[in-house]
PDB file of C-alpha atoms in Angstrom:
ATOM      1  CA  UNK M   1     -19.126 -61.781 -61.961  1.00  0.00           C
ATOM      2  CA  UNK M   2     -22.482 -60.073 -61.657  1.00  0.00           C
ATOM      3  CA  UNK M   3     -22.757 -60.841 -57.945  1.00  0.00           C
ATOM      4  CA  UNK M   4     -19.221 -59.684 -57.337  1.00  0.00           C
ATOM      5  CA  UNK M   5     -19.871 -56.374 -59.128  1.00  0.00           C
ATOM      6  CA  UNK M   6     -23.002 -55.727 -57.027  1.00  0.00           C
ATOM      7  CA  UNK M   7     -21.270 -56.303 -53.684  1.00  0.00           C
ATOM      8  CA  UNK M   8     -17.937 -54.618 -54.424  1.00  0.00           C
ATOM      9  CA  UNK M   9     -18.970 -50.882 -54.237  1.00  0.00           C
ATOM     10  CA  UNK M  10     -20.736 -51.397 -50.871  1.00  0.00           C
ATOM     11  CA  UNK M  11     -17.736 -53.125 -49.323  1.00  0.00           C
ATOM     12  CA  UNK M  12     -15.511 -50.322 -50.585  1.00  0.00           C
ATOM     13  CA  UNK M  13     -17.732 -47.724 -48.909  1.00  0.00           C
ATOM     14  CA  UNK M  14     -17.757 -49.669 -45.642  1.00  0.00           C
ATOM     15  CA  UNK M  15     -13.996 -49.975 -45.686  1.00  0.00           C
ATOM     16  CA  UNK M  16     -13.681 -46.226 -46.441  1.00  0.00           C
ATOM     17  CA  UNK M  17     -15.951 -45.379 -43.507  1.00  0.00           C
ATOM     18  CA  UNK M  18     -13.981 -47.710 -41.267  1.00  0.00           C
ATOM     19  CA  UNK M  19     -10.793 -45.814 -42.147  1.00  0.00           C
ATOM     20  CA  UNK M  20     -12.515 -42.427 -41.753  1.00  0.00           C
ATOM     21  CA  UNK M  21     -13.651 -42.986 -38.161  1.00  0.00           C
ATOM     22  CA  UNK M  22     -10.176 -43.007 -36.562  1.00  0.00           C
ATOM     23  CA  UNK M  23      -9.191 -39.989 -38.685  1.00  0.00           C
ATOM     24  CA  UNK M  24     -12.219 -38.017 -37.443  1.00  0.00           C
ATOM     25  CA  UNK M  25     -11.554 -39.088 -33.856  1.00  0.00           C
ATOM     26  CA  UNK M  26      -7.903 -38.104 -34.137  1.00  0.00           C
ATOM     27  CA  UNK M  27      -8.867 -34.718 -35.564  1.00  0.00           C
ATOM     28  CA  UNK M  28     -11.367 -34.141 -32.761  1.00  0.00           C
ATOM     29  CA  UNK M  29      -8.762 -34.989 -30.134  1.00  0.00           C
ATOM     30  CA  UNK M  30      -6.213 -32.697 -31.801  1.00  0.00           C
ATOM     31  CA  UNK M  31      -8.667 -29.773 -31.961  1.00  0.00           C
ATOM     32  CA  UNK M  32      -9.590 -30.288 -28.298  1.00  0.00           C
ATOM     33  CA  UNK M  33      -5.929 -30.355 -27.308  1.00  0.00           C
ATOM     34  CA  UNK M  34      -5.224 -27.140 -29.210  1.00  0.00           C
ATOM     35  CA  UNK M  35      -8.238 -25.465 -27.589  1.00  0.00           C
ATOM     36  CA  UNK M  36      -7.091 -26.543 -24.128  1.00  0.00           C
ATOM     37  CA  UNK M  37      -3.551 -25.269 -24.682  1.00  0.00           C
ATOM     38  CA  UNK M  38      -4.890 -21.975 -26.051  1.00  0.00           C
ATOM     39  CA  UNK M  39      -7.129 -21.590 -22.990  1.00  0.00           C
ATOM     40  CA  UNK M  40      -4.275 -22.266 -20.574  1.00  0.00           C
ATOM     41  CA  UNK M  41      -1.863 -19.932 -22.355  1.00  0.00           C
ATOM     42  CA  UNK M  42      -4.317 -17.119 -23.088  1.00  0.00           C
ATOM     43  CA  UNK M  43      -3.225 -13.889 -21.315  1.00  0.00           C
ATOM     44  CA  UNK M  44      -5.181 -13.193 -18.125  1.00  0.00           C
ATOM     45  CA  UNK M  45      -4.175  -9.548 -17.727  1.00  0.00           C
ATOM     46  CA  UNK M  46      -6.377  -6.654 -18.716  1.00  0.00           C
ATOM     47  CA  UNK M  47      -5.741  -4.015 -21.308  1.00  0.00           C
ATOM     48  CA  UNK M  48      -4.207  -1.681 -18.720  1.00  0.00           C
ATOM     49  CA  UNK M  49      -1.433  -4.116 -17.716  1.00  0.00           C
ATOM     50  CA  UNK M  50      -0.554  -5.547 -14.330  1.00  0.00           C
ATOM     51  CA  UNK M  51      -1.130  -3.397 -11.274  1.00  0.00           C
ATOM     52  CA  UNK M  52       1.922  -1.945  -9.562  1.00  0.00           C
ATOM     53  CA  UNK M  53       2.515  -3.010  -5.951  1.00  0.00           C
ATOM     54  CA  UNK M  54       0.945  -0.798  -3.282  1.00  0.00           C
ATOM     55  CA  UNK M  55       4.160  -0.743  -1.217  1.00  0.00           C
ATOM     56  CA  UNK M  56       7.837  -1.138  -1.998  1.00  0.00           C
ATOM     57  CA  UNK M  57      10.497  -2.491   0.378  1.00  0.00           C
ATOM     58  CA  UNK M  58      13.341   0.027   0.503  1.00  0.00           C
ATOM     59  CA  UNK M  59      16.573   0.114   2.478  1.00  0.00           C
ATOM     60  CA  UNK M  60      17.989   3.487   3.509  1.00  0.00           C
ATOM     61  CA  UNK M  61      21.181   3.479   5.558  1.00  0.00           C
ATOM     62  CA  UNK M  62      20.715  -0.252   6.071  1.00  0.00           C
ATOM     63  CA  UNK M  63      17.250   0.323   7.601  1.00  0.00           C
ATOM     64  CA  UNK M  64      14.224  -1.322   5.979  1.00  0.00           C
ATOM     65  CA  UNK M  65      11.091   0.696   5.191  1.00  0.00           C
ATOM     66  CA  UNK M  66       7.827  -0.341   3.502  1.00  0.00           C
ATOM     67  CA  UNK M  67       6.946   2.678   1.391  1.00  0.00           C
ATOM     68  CA  UNK M  68       3.603   3.319  -0.361  1.00  0.00           C
ATOM     69  CA  UNK M  69       4.290   3.717  -4.083  1.00  0.00           C
ATOM     70  CA  UNK M  70       1.828   6.617  -4.387  1.00  0.00           C
ATOM     71  CA  UNK M  71       3.639   8.597  -1.655  1.00  0.00           C
ATOM     72  CA  UNK M  72       6.998   8.720  -3.477  1.00  0.00           C
ATOM     73  CA  UNK M  73       7.480  12.192  -4.927  1.00  0.00           C
ATOM     74  CA  UNK M  74      10.289  11.455  -7.405  1.00  0.00           C
ATOM     75  CA  UNK M  75       9.815   8.952 -10.217  1.00  0.00           C
ATOM     76  CA  UNK M  76      13.489   7.952 -10.139  1.00  0.00           C
ATOM     77  CA  UNK M  77      13.028   6.729  -6.540  1.00  0.00           C
ATOM     78  CA  UNK M  78      10.135   4.382  -7.345  1.00  0.00           C
ATOM     79  CA  UNK M  79      12.011   1.103  -7.111  1.00  0.00           C
ATOM     80  CA  UNK M  80      12.716  -1.376  -4.345  1.00  0.00           C
ATOM     81  CA  UNK M  81      16.127  -2.037  -2.847  1.00  0.00           C
ATOM     82  CA  UNK M  82      18.839   0.165  -1.279  1.00  0.00           C
ATOM     83  CA  UNK M  83      18.544   3.926  -1.721  1.00  0.00           C
ATOM     84  CA  UNK M  84      20.507   6.874  -0.403  1.00  0.00           C
ATOM     85  CA  UNK M  85      17.373   9.015   0.047  1.00  0.00           C
ATOM     86  CA  UNK M  86      13.636   8.924  -0.598  1.00  0.00           C
ATOM     87  CA  UNK M  87      11.187  11.847  -0.626  1.00  0.00           C
ATOM     88  CA  UNK M  88       7.549  11.303   0.346  1.00  0.00           C
ATOM     89  CA  UNK M  89       4.375  13.181   1.158  1.00  0.00           C
ATOM     90  CA  UNK M  90       1.171  12.186   2.961  1.00  0.00           C
ATOM     91  CA  UNK M  91      -2.182  13.879   3.272  1.00  0.00           C
ATOM     92  CA  UNK M  92      -2.968  15.287   6.718  1.00  0.00           C
ATOM     93  CA  UNK M  93      -4.700  14.238   8.903  1.00  0.00           C
ATOM     94  CA  UNK M  94      -5.594  10.977   7.065  1.00  0.00           C
ATOM     95  CA  UNK M  95      -1.886  10.138   6.388  1.00  0.00           C
ATOM     96  CA  UNK M  96      -2.964   8.552   3.090  1.00  0.00           C
ATOM     97  CA  UNK M  97      -0.719   8.891   0.012  1.00  0.00           C
ATOM     98  CA  UNK M  98      -1.913  11.780  -2.182  1.00  0.00           C
ATOM     99  CA  UNK M  99      -3.585  11.182  -5.522  1.00  0.00           C
ATOM    100  CA  UNK M 100      -2.059  12.053  -8.875  1.00  0.00           C
ATOM    101  CA  UNK M 101      -1.289  15.789  -9.151  1.00  0.00           C
ATOM    102  CA  UNK M 102      -3.696  17.849 -11.210  1.00  0.00           C
ATOM    103  CA  UNK M 103      -2.469  19.325 -14.463  1.00  0.00           C
ATOM    104  CA  UNK M 104      -1.844  23.056 -13.985  1.00  0.00           C
ATOM    105  CA  UNK M 105      -2.034  25.558 -16.829  1.00  0.00           C
ATOM    106  CA  UNK M 106      -1.390  29.306 -16.953  1.00  0.00           C
ATOM    107  CA  UNK M 107      -5.135  29.887 -16.593  1.00  0.00           C
ATOM    108  CA  UNK M 108      -5.532  27.654 -13.525  1.00  0.00           C
ATOM    109  CA  UNK M 109      -2.279  28.369 -11.660  1.00  0.00           C
ATOM    110  CA  UNK M 110      -3.982  30.794  -9.266  1.00  0.00           C
ATOM    111  CA  UNK M 111      -6.678  28.242  -8.481  1.00  0.00           C
ATOM    112  CA  UNK M 112      -3.987  25.606  -7.835  1.00  0.00           C
ATOM    113  CA  UNK M 113      -2.373  27.660  -5.035  1.00  0.00           C
ATOM    114  CA  UNK M 114      -4.245  25.986  -2.200  1.00  0.00           C
ATOM    115  CA  UNK M 115      -3.181  25.722   1.464  1.00  0.00           C
ATOM    116  CA  UNK M 116      -0.737  22.904   2.158  1.00  0.00           C
ATOM    117  CA  UNK M 117      -2.665  19.812   3.220  1.00  0.00           C
ATOM    118  CA  UNK M 118       0.155  17.308   3.629  1.00  0.00           C
ATOM    119  CA  UNK M 119       3.216  16.320   5.612  1.00  0.00           C
ATOM    120  CA  UNK M 120       6.454  16.083   3.639  1.00  0.00           C
ATOM    121  CA  UNK M 121       9.012  13.480   4.680  1.00  0.00           C
ATOM    122  CA  UNK M 122      12.590  12.851   3.574  1.00  0.00           C
ATOM    123  CA  UNK M 123      14.431   9.700   4.655  1.00  0.00           C
ATOM    124  CA  UNK M 124      18.209   9.775   4.184  1.00  0.00           C
ATOM    125  CA  UNK M 125      21.201   7.732   5.310  1.00  0.00           C
ATOM    126  CA  UNK M 126      22.961   9.688   8.084  1.00  0.00           C
ATOM    127  CA  UNK M 127      26.472   8.170   7.684  1.00  0.00           C
ATOM    128  CA  UNK M 128      27.229   8.707  11.390  1.00  0.00           C
ATOM    129  CA  UNK M 129      26.489  12.444  11.240  1.00  0.00           C
ATOM    130  CA  UNK M 130      25.453  14.234  14.431  1.00  0.00           C
ATOM    131  CA  UNK M 131      22.103  12.853  15.608  1.00  0.00           C
ATOM    132  CA  UNK M 132      19.089  15.215  15.775  1.00  0.00           C
ATOM    133  CA  UNK M 133      18.905  14.790  19.567  1.00  0.00           C
ATOM    134  CA  UNK M 134      22.565  15.810  19.918  1.00  0.00           C
ATOM    135  CA  UNK M 135      22.034  18.819  17.678  1.00  0.00           C
ATOM    136  CA  UNK M 136      19.158  19.946  19.883  1.00  0.00           C
ATOM    137  CA  UNK M 137      21.154  19.576  23.086  1.00  0.00           C
ATOM    138  CA  UNK M 138      24.600  20.816  21.952  1.00  0.00           C
ATOM    139  CA  UNK M 139      24.291  22.991  18.813  1.00  0.00           C
ATOM    140  CA  UNK M 140      21.004  24.895  19.033  1.00  0.00           C
ATOM    141  CA  UNK M 141      21.579  26.281  22.574  1.00  0.00           C
ATOM    142  CA  UNK M 142      24.574  28.260  21.274  1.00  0.00           C
ATOM    143  CA  UNK M 143      22.313  30.283  18.986  1.00  0.00           C
ATOM    144  CA  UNK M 144      19.124  30.617  21.036  1.00  0.00           C
ATOM    145  CA  UNK M 145      17.968  33.773  22.743  1.00  0.00           C
ATOM    146  CA  UNK M 146      18.143  33.253  26.487  1.00  0.00           C
ATOM    147  CA  UNK M 147      14.531  34.307  26.964  1.00  0.00           C
ATOM    148  CA  UNK M 148      11.902  31.674  26.333  1.00  0.00           C
ATOM    149  CA  UNK M 149       8.249  32.397  25.643  1.00  0.00           C
ATOM    150  CA  UNK M 150       5.820  31.107  28.225  1.00  0.00           C
ATOM    151  CA  UNK M 151       4.450  27.710  27.222  1.00  0.00           C
ATOM    152  CA  UNK M 152       1.168  27.910  25.334  1.00  0.00           C
ATOM    153  CA  UNK M 153      -0.940  24.768  25.512  1.00  0.00           C
ATOM    154  CA  UNK M 154       2.155  22.877  26.603  1.00  0.00           C
ATOM    155  CA  UNK M 155       4.313  24.127  23.706  1.00  0.00           C
ATOM    156  CA  UNK M 156       7.358  26.313  24.413  1.00  0.00           C
ATOM    157  CA  UNK M 157       8.895  28.668  21.834  1.00  0.00           C
ATOM    158  CA  UNK M 158      12.445  30.028  21.858  1.00  0.00           C
ATOM    159  CA  UNK M 159      13.796  32.459  19.271  1.00  0.00           C
ATOM    160  CA  UNK M 160      17.134  32.108  17.548  1.00  0.00           C
ATOM    161  CA  UNK M 161      19.271  35.245  17.697  1.00  0.00           C
ATOM    162  CA  UNK M 162      19.188  37.273  14.487  1.00  0.00           C
ATOM    163  CA  UNK M 163      22.963  37.108  13.836  1.00  0.00           C
ATOM    164  CA  UNK M 164      23.037  33.296  13.928  1.00  0.00           C
ATOM    165  CA  UNK M 165      22.627  30.781  11.060  1.00  0.00           C
ATOM    166  CA  UNK M 166      19.029  30.224  12.248  1.00  0.00           C
ATOM    167  CA  UNK M 167      18.249  33.918  12.658  1.00  0.00           C
ATOM    168  CA  UNK M 168      14.843  33.783  10.941  1.00  0.00           C
ATOM    169  CA  UNK M 169      13.634  30.733  12.855  1.00  0.00           C
ATOM    170  CA  UNK M 170      12.156  29.693  16.190  1.00  0.00           C
ATOM    171  CA  UNK M 171      12.542  26.470  18.153  1.00  0.00           C
ATOM    172  CA  UNK M 172       9.398  24.811  19.505  1.00  0.00           C
ATOM    173  CA  UNK M 173       9.370  22.000  22.030  1.00  0.00           C
ATOM    174  CA  UNK M 174       6.631  20.045  23.750  1.00  0.00           C
ATOM    175  CA  UNK M 175       6.115  16.834  25.686  1.00  0.00           C
ATOM    176  CA  UNK M 176       3.442  14.133  25.787  1.00  0.00           C
ATOM    177  CA  UNK M 177       3.811  13.485  22.919  1.00  0.00           C
ATOM    178  CA  UNK M 178       7.368  14.644  22.351  1.00  0.00           C
ATOM    179  CA  UNK M 179       7.810  17.314  19.674  1.00  0.00           C
ATOM    180  CA  UNK M 180      10.833  19.399  18.710  1.00  0.00           C
ATOM    181  CA  UNK M 181      10.510  21.550  15.611  1.00  0.00           C
ATOM    182  CA  UNK M 182      12.558  24.335  14.039  1.00  0.00           C
ATOM    183  CA  UNK M 183      10.209  26.710  12.209  1.00  0.00           C
ATOM    184  CA  UNK M 184      10.668  29.657   9.864  1.00  0.00           C
ATOM    185  CA  UNK M 185       8.571  32.717  10.603  1.00  0.00           C
ATOM    186  CA  UNK M 186       5.620  33.827   8.501  1.00  0.00           C
ATOM    187  CA  UNK M 187       6.706  36.336   5.870  1.00  0.00           C
ATOM    188  CA  UNK M 188       5.967  36.603   2.140  1.00  0.00           C
ATOM    189  CA  UNK M 189       5.384  32.858   2.342  1.00  0.00           C
ATOM    190  CA  UNK M 190       3.858  30.982   5.281  1.00  0.00           C
ATOM    191  CA  UNK M 191       6.311  29.625   7.824  1.00  0.00           C
ATOM    192  CA  UNK M 192       7.313  25.955   7.650  1.00  0.00           C
ATOM    193  CA  UNK M 193       8.494  23.621  10.399  1.00  0.00           C
ATOM    194  CA  UNK M 194      11.157  20.930  10.325  1.00  0.00           C
ATOM    195  CA  UNK M 195      11.218  18.048  12.797  1.00  0.00           C
ATOM    196  CA  UNK M 196      13.890  15.327  12.729  1.00  0.00           C
ATOM    197  CA  UNK M 197      14.352  11.905  14.271  1.00  0.00           C
ATOM    198  CA  UNK M 198      16.826   9.057  13.823  1.00  0.00           C
ATOM    199  CA  UNK M 199      15.789   5.463  13.123  1.00  0.00           C
ATOM    200  CA  UNK M 200      18.801   3.151  13.070  1.00  0.00           C
ATOM    201  CA  UNK M 201      20.868   4.064   9.988  1.00  0.00           C
ATOM    202  CA  UNK M 202      18.440   6.688   8.622  1.00  0.00           C
ATOM    203  CA  UNK M 203      17.356  10.206   9.572  1.00  0.00           C
ATOM    204  CA  UNK M 204      13.683  11.121   9.042  1.00  0.00           C
ATOM    205  CA  UNK M 205      12.976  14.806   8.360  1.00  0.00           C
ATOM    206  CA  UNK M 206       9.328  15.895   8.539  1.00  0.00           C
ATOM    207  CA  UNK M 207       8.149  19.247   7.150  1.00  0.00           C
ATOM    208  CA  UNK M 208       4.750  20.853   7.772  1.00  0.00           C
ATOM    209  CA  UNK M 209       3.169  24.357   7.970  1.00  0.00           C
ATOM    210  CA  UNK M 210       3.898  26.380  11.101  1.00  0.00           C
ATOM    211  CA  UNK M 211       0.198  27.140  11.424  1.00  0.00           C
ATOM    212  CA  UNK M 212      -0.388  23.485  12.357  1.00  0.00           C
ATOM    213  CA  UNK M 213       1.336  24.097  15.709  1.00  0.00           C
ATOM    214  CA  UNK M 214      -2.036  25.240  17.029  1.00  0.00           C
ATOM    215  CA  UNK M 215      -2.742  21.480  17.079  1.00  0.00           C
ATOM    216  CA  UNK M 216       0.795  20.358  17.821  1.00  0.00           C
ATOM    217  CA  UNK M 217      -0.167  17.202  19.723  1.00  0.00           C
ATOM    218  CA  UNK M 218      -2.085  15.856  16.714  1.00  0.00           C
ATOM    219  CA  UNK M 219       0.852  16.668  14.424  1.00  0.00           C
ATOM    220  CA  UNK M 220       3.363  14.985  16.752  1.00  0.00           C
ATOM    221  CA  UNK M 221       1.152  11.877  16.982  1.00  0.00           C
ATOM    222  CA  UNK M 222       0.801  11.809  13.170  1.00  0.00           C
ATOM    223  CA  UNK M 223       4.593  11.777  12.751  1.00  0.00           C
ATOM    224  CA  UNK M 224       4.866   8.948  15.285  1.00  0.00           C
ATOM    225  CA  UNK M 225       2.250   6.926  13.389  1.00  0.00           C
ATOM    226  CA  UNK M 226       3.939   7.507  10.046  1.00  0.00           C
ATOM    227  CA  UNK M 227       7.265   6.330  11.460  1.00  0.00           C
ATOM    228  CA  UNK M 228       5.672   3.103  12.690  1.00  0.00           C
ATOM    229  CA  UNK M 229       3.789   2.536   9.428  1.00  0.00           C
ATOM    230  CA  UNK M 230       6.932   2.888   7.318  1.00  0.00           C
ATOM    231  CA  UNK M 231       9.156   0.642   9.383  1.00  0.00           C
ATOM    232  CA  UNK M 232       9.786  -2.807   7.925  1.00  0.00           C
ATOM    233  CA  UNK M 233      10.113  -6.035   9.936  1.00  0.00           C
ATOM    234  CA  UNK M 234      12.787  -5.754  12.611  1.00  0.00           C
ATOM    235  CA  UNK M 235      14.946  -8.646  13.645  1.00  0.00           C
TER     236      UNK M 235
END
């Protein structure tokens, strides 16, 4: 009995340790598995959230355009897919989308009135309306003064008669590169020009300051480049 009593506690401890080893190993494996799952599922985004795409694919009049998000002027238009119209602006001459507008207060409104430094562009479905080229060749001649100013640096100006719907405007035309623009005259506000072109199911209307006509070739080339940049893949 004495020998049995001396050996019994040690064998109990050995058996307890033998049972403890698989429990410890199982716990270690479980903790490792939990750590691995937590690592794989841990969010990888930053505090500011995922970045918005730089460009959005948009369809206007069944014509695909790739539009820089930062160039879209109206928040409601900042989504991909079909749209009836989109309004954009681009810095000139870089043609980069403008940055976020500065906050203007009553004290800084005068400082905010800076010269226009961008080209404005509206893209709208034309729904088979008269094409800009047809308007130039068939509608405008009815209202133009017969006299045309002598070309200046390759750009010709013709005035609209005062009693016509375009009475406060002039029509400018140039070639190489091609430019046709209808421009208001300088008055209380600086004159602005409008130049249109058709791309498949959409009409593109560019607007820019009349004063830029002193460099009309650069402006015409900029509008050509913007048109190419915005066009999506064509089948």
